[in-house]
mmCIF file of C-alpha atoms in Angstrom:
data_model
loop_
_atom_site.group_PDB
_atom_site.id
_atom_site.type_symbol
_atom_site.label_atom_id
_atom_site.label_comp_id
_atom_site.label_asym_id
_atom_site.label_seq_id
_atom_site.Cartn_x
_atom_site.Cartn_y
_atom_site.Cartn_z
ATOM 1 C CA GLU A 1 2.586 9.884 4.084
ATOM 2 C CA LEU A 2 0.546 6.685 4.453
ATOM 3 C CA ASP A 3 -1.100 7.280 1.078
ATOM 4 C CA ARG A 4 2.334 7.347 -0.547
ATOM 5 C CA LEU A 5 3.439 4.233 1.349
ATOM 6 C CA ILE A 6 0.306 2.326 0.300
ATOM 7 C CA LYS A 7 0.825 3.363 -3.325
ATOM 8 C CA LYS A 8 4.450 2.169 -3.212
ATOM 9 C CA MET A 9 3.387 -1.135 -1.667
ATOM 10 C CA LYS A 10 0.790 -1.690 -4.376
ATOM 11 C CA GLU A 11 3.454 -1.024 -7.002
ATOM 12 C CA THR A 12 5.775 -3.445 -5.218
ATOM 13 C CA GLU A 13 3.048 -6.103 -5.113
ATOM 14 C CA HIS A 14 2.630 -5.701 -8.863
ATOM 15 C CA GLU A 15 6.386 -5.977 -9.443
ATOM 16 C CA LEU A 16 6.542 -9.086 -7.254
ATOM 17 C CA ALA A 17 3.728 -10.663 -9.243
ATOM 18 C CA GLN A 18 5.623 -9.919 -12.460
ATOM 19 C CA LEU A 19 8.816 -11.422 -11.021
ATOM 20 C CA ALA A 20 6.979 -14.564 -9.977
ATOM 21 C CA GLN A 21 5.388 -14.851 -13.403
ATOM 22 C CA GLU A 22 8.724 -14.432 -15.158
ATOM 23 C CA GLN A 23 10.368 -16.931 -12.794
ATOM 24 C CA GLU A 24 7.637 -19.457 -13.583
ATOM 25 C CA LYS A 25 8.175 -18.935 -17.321
ATOM 26 C CA LEU A 26 11.903 -19.389 -16.838
ATOM 27 C CA ARG A 27 11.319 -22.588 -14.867
ATOM 28 C CA LYS A 28 9.273 -23.978 -17.768
ATOM 29 C CA LYS A 29 11.971 -22.982 -20.266
ATOM 30 C CA VAL A 30 14.559 -24.803 -18.139
ATOM 31 C CA GLN A 31 12.383 -27.907 -18.154
ATOM 32 C CA GLU A 32 12.161 -27.681 -21.943
ATOM 33 C CA ALA A 33 15.912 -27.137 -22.263
ATOM 34 C CA ASN A 34 16.651 -30.150 -20.081
ATOM 35 C CA LYS A 35 14.676 -32.291 -22.556
ATOM 36 C CA ILE A 36 16.976 -31.354 -25.439
ATOM 37 C CA GLY A 37 18.791 -34.500 -26.563
ATOM 38 C CA ASP A 38 21.917 -32.922 -28.050
ATOM 39 C CA PRO A 39 24.287 -32.054 -25.139
ATOM 40 C CA ALA A 40 25.888 -29.082 -26.916
ATOM 41 C CA GLU A 41 22.536 -27.626 -27.849
ATOM 42 C CA ARG A 42 21.208 -28.217 -24.303
ATOM 43 C CA GLU A 43 24.291 -26.534 -22.818
ATOM 44 C CA GLU A 44 23.825 -23.508 -25.094
ATOM 45 C CA ALA A 45 20.142 -23.221 -24.166
ATOM 46 C CA LEU A 46 20.963 -23.481 -20.457
ATOM 47 C CA LYS A 47 23.613 -20.738 -20.797
ATOM 48 C CA LYS A 48 21.011 -18.390 -22.266
ATOM 49 C CA LEU A 49 18.636 -19.269 -19.476
ATOM 50 C CA THR A 50 21.396 -18.621 -16.942
ATOM 51 C CA LEU A 51 21.617 -15.039 -18.189
ATOM 52 C CA GLN A 52 17.872 -14.637 -17.819
ATOM 53 C CA GLN A 53 18.063 -16.033 -14.285
ATOM 54 C CA ARG A 54 20.818 -13.528 -13.412
ATOM 55 C CA LYS A 55 18.706 -10.637 -14.709
ATOM 56 C CA LEU A 56 15.776 -11.795 -12.591
ATOM 57 C CA GLN A 57 18.112 -12.047 -9.623
ATOM 58 C CA GLU A 58 19.278 -8.450 -10.118
ATOM 59 C CA ARG A 59 15.689 -7.202 -10.271
ATOM 60 C CA THR A 60 14.884 -9.245 -7.169
ATOM 61 C CA ASP A 61 17.838 -7.797 -5.262
ATOM 62 C CA GLU A 62 16.815 -4.267 -6.222
ATOM 63 C CA LEU A 63 13.237 -4.921 -5.125
ATOM 64 C CA ALA A 64 14.510 -6.345 -1.810
ATOM 65 C CA LYS A 65 16.416 -3.087 -1.213
ATOM 66 C CA GLN A 66 13.281 -1.111 -2.044
ATOM 67 C CA LEU A 67 11.267 -3.160 0.458
ATOM 68 C CA THR A 68 13.870 -2.481 3.115
ATOM 69 C CA ARG A 69 13.564 1.247 2.404
ATOM 70 C CA LEU A 70 9.788 0.860 2.790
ATOM 71 C CA ARG A 71 10.480 -0.735 6.180
ATOM 72 C CA ASN A 72 8.977 -4.031 5.116
ATOM 73 C CA ASP A 73 11.688 -6.225 6.562
ATOM 74 C CA GLY A 74 9.765 -9.530 6.402
ATOM 75 C CA ALA A 75 9.160 -9.226 2.677
ATOM 76 C CA GLY A 76 12.676 -7.907 2.171
ATOM 77 C CA ARG A 77 14.161 -10.973 3.876
ATOM 78 C CA ALA A 78 11.938 -13.336 1.869
ATOM 79 C CA LEU A 79 12.953 -11.565 -1.318
ATOM 80 C CA GLY A 80 16.593 -11.717 -0.269
ATOM 81 C CA ARG A 81 16.246 -15.487 0.143
ATOM 82 C CA ALA A 82 14.590 -15.632 -3.280
ATOM 83 C CA GLY A 83 17.533 -13.711 -4.746
ATOM 84 C CA GLY A 84 19.969 -16.142 -3.120
ATOM 85 C CA GLY A 85 18.003 -19.046 -4.528
ATOM 86 C CA MET A 86 18.076 -17.437 -7.969
ATOM 87 C CA GLU A 87 21.827 -17.116 -7.727
ATOM 88 C CA GLN A 88 22.156 -20.793 -6.810
ATOM 89 C CA ALA A 89 19.784 -21.765 -9.608
ATOM 90 C CA ALA A 90 21.839 -19.720 -12.080
ATOM 91 C CA ASP A 91 25.013 -21.455 -10.885
ATOM 92 C CA GLN A 92 23.390 -24.866 -11.332
ATOM 93 C CA LEU A 93 22.198 -23.894 -14.802
ATOM 94 C CA ARG A 94 25.646 -22.604 -15.740
ATOM 95 C CA GLN A 95 27.142 -25.922 -14.675
ATOM 96 C CA GLY A 96 24.521 -27.809 -16.669
ATOM 97 C CA GLY A 97 22.771 -29.127 -13.564
ATOM 98 C CA ASN A 98 19.098 -29.402 -12.807
ATOM 99 C CA ALA A 99 17.935 -26.180 -11.136
ATOM 100 C CA GLU A 100 14.280 -27.141 -10.968
ATOM 101 C CA GLN A 101 14.172 -27.578 -7.174
ATOM 102 C CA LYS A 102 15.929 -24.264 -6.592
ATOM 103 C CA GLN A 103 13.520 -22.532 -8.936
ATOM 104 C CA ASP A 104 10.572 -24.018 -7.056
ATOM 105 C CA ASP A 105 12.088 -22.702 -3.819
ATOM 106 C CA VAL A 106 12.493 -19.287 -5.424
ATOM 107 C CA LEU A 107 8.826 -19.256 -6.418
ATOM 108 C CA ASP A 108 7.895 -20.134 -2.826
ATOM 109 C CA ARG A 109 10.030 -17.233 -1.516
ATOM 110 C CA LEU A 110 8.454 -14.857 -4.030
ATOM 111 C CA ASP A 111 5.006 -15.954 -2.889
ATOM 112 C CA GLU A 112 6.059 -15.423 0.724
ATOM 113 C CA ALA A 113 7.312 -11.926 -0.107
ATOM 114 C CA GLN A 114 4.032 -11.128 -1.864
ATOM 115 C CA ARG A 115 2.062 -12.214 1.209
ATOM 116 C CA GLU A 116 4.277 -10.091 3.475
ATOM 117 C CA VAL A 117 3.865 -7.015 1.281
ATOM 118 C CA GLU A 118 0.115 -7.546 1.128
ATOM 119 C CA LYS A 119 -0.073 -7.825 4.928
ATOM 120 C CA ALA A 120 2.001 -4.668 5.360
ATOM 121 C CA ARG A 121 -0.130 -2.805 2.825
ATOM 122 C CA LYS A 122 -3.321 -3.857 4.606
ATOM 123 C CA ARG A 123 -1.873 -2.716 7.947
ATOM 124 C CA ALA A 124 -1.016 0.655 6.398
ATOM 125 C CA GLU A 125 -4.492 0.924 4.875
ATOM 126 C CA ASP A 126 -6.049 0.126 8.261
ATOM 127 C CA GLU A 127 -3.891 2.771 9.928
ATOM 128 C CA LEU A 128 -4.838 5.300 7.256
ATOM 129 C CA THR A 129 -8.519 4.483 7.760
ATOM 130 C CA ARG A 130 -8.150 4.980 11.531
ATOM 131 C CA GLU A 131 -6.429 8.327 10.981
ATOM 132 C CA GLN A 132 -9.133 9.465 8.574
ATOM 133 C CA LEU A 133 -11.886 8.397 10.987
ATOM 134 C CA THR A 134 -10.169 10.253 13.832
ATOM 135 C CA ARG A 135 -9.931 13.421 11.737
ATOM 136 C CA PHE A 136 -13.563 13.026 10.700
ATOM 137 C CA ALA A 137 -14.644 12.565 14.342
ATOM 138 C CA ASP A 138 -12.705 15.710 15.319
ATOM 139 C CA VAL A 139 -14.448 17.711 12.602
ATOM 140 C CA LEU A 140 -17.844 16.400 13.718
ATOM 141 C CA LYS A 141 -17.097 17.343 17.348
ATOM 142 C CA ARG A 142 -16.107 20.866 16.327
ATOM 143 C CA LEU A 143 -19.286 21.222 14.255
ATOM 144 C CA ARG A 144 -21.386 19.863 17.132
ATOM 145 C CA ASP A 145 -19.786 22.288 19.600
ATOM 146 C CA ARG A 146 -20.311 25.231 17.273
ATOM 147 C CA GLN A 147 -23.935 24.209 16.698
ATOM 148 C CA ALA A 148 -24.488 23.933 20.461
ATOM 149 C CA ALA A 149 -23.074 27.448 20.930
ATOM 150 C CA LEU A 150 -25.337 28.785 18.188
ATOM 151 C CA ASN A 151 -28.348 27.055 19.746
ATOM 152 C CA LYS A 152 -27.504 28.622 23.103
ATOM 153 C CA GLU A 153 -27.229 32.076 21.523
ATOM 154 C CA GLY A 154 -30.548 31.523 19.746
ATOM 155 C CA GLU A 155 -32.218 30.636 23.034
ATOM 156 C CA ARG A 156 -30.709 33.729 24.683
ATOM 157 C CA VAL A 157 -32.051 35.978 21.915
ATOM 158 C CA GLN A 158 -35.474 34.323 22.156
ATOM 159 C CA GLN A 159 -35.566 34.718 25.958
ATOM 160 C CA ASP A 160 -34.604 38.401 25.698
ATOM 161 C CA VAL A 161 -37.386 39.023 23.160
ATOM 162 C CA ILE A 162 -39.946 37.199 25.345
ATOM 163 C CA LYS A 163 -38.747 39.004 28.467
ATOM 164 C CA ASN A 164 -38.811 42.482 26.897
ATOM 165 C CA ASN A 165 -41.768 41.728 24.607
ATOM 166 C CA VAL A 166 -40.085 43.798 21.907
ATOM 167 C CA TRP A 167 -37.569 43.364 19.103
ATOM 168 C CA SER A 168 -34.876 45.917 19.790
ATOM 169 C CA ARG A 169 -32.334 46.923 17.192
ATOM 170 C CA SER A 170 -29.627 44.891 18.990
ATOM 171 C CA MET A 171 -31.891 41.812 19.062
ATOM 172 C CA VAL A 172 -32.502 42.068 15.313
ATOM 173 C CA THR A 173 -28.764 42.475 14.760
ATOM 174 C CA ASN A 174 -28.025 39.481 17.012
ATOM 175 C CA LEU A 175 -30.598 37.391 15.160
ATOM 176 C CA SER A 176 -29.133 38.415 11.800
ATOM 177 C CA VAL A 177 -25.612 37.494 12.924
ATOM 178 C CA LEU A 178 -26.927 34.211 14.318
ATOM 179 C CA ALA A 179 -28.645 33.404 10.997
ATOM 180 C CA GLY A 180 -25.408 34.127 9.108
ATOM 181 C CA ASN A 181 -23.443 31.903 11.456
ATOM 182 C CA GLU A 182 -25.993 29.096 11.041
ATOM 183 C CA LYS A 183 -25.760 29.465 7.271
ATOM 184 C CA ASP A 184 -21.943 29.347 7.398
ATOM 185 C CA LEU A 185 -22.064 26.249 9.583
ATOM 186 C CA SER A 186 -24.491 24.498 7.223
ATOM 187 C CA GLY A 187 -22.167 25.289 4.335
ATOM 188 C CA GLU A 188 -19.322 23.475 6.115
ATOM 189 C CA THR A 189 -21.250 20.214 6.475
#
């Protein structure tokens, strides 16, 4: 369960990084478009960029829903704010306004979401490590207890042989069983 969650969070971190990278590229394209001298040409370029901003917003909204399903509410809220900022930036672009500040805010929200996902992933990894260590400790305790029981049986066999000063058939059988058990136990470690 935690393995799957960690894998999903890593994928989400990668998707967030891609979104941030694409948003940064879009921000630079908007800056370039705003430098275009011809108003009609600038308006056309900004319309194309508006469509790109809307597509990024849709991907961001979908990723926010995914984060909510992963129970990462902090990152989901940050991503939701980024999506809202993208929508506002797209509206400003559509109207021919300067969306640079909104796009900077969006990048900040994307960074915040990335940090939240990373923190959640690290918490999940820590929890997984604790679970694995607990399971490992339980296995070691079981092996230790079994070894102690085998040691006790070995001492009993040895004391019987010393006491009777003879190896009876049952003692040989007990020793053979004990050796097999010791071999099985060593194979488990």
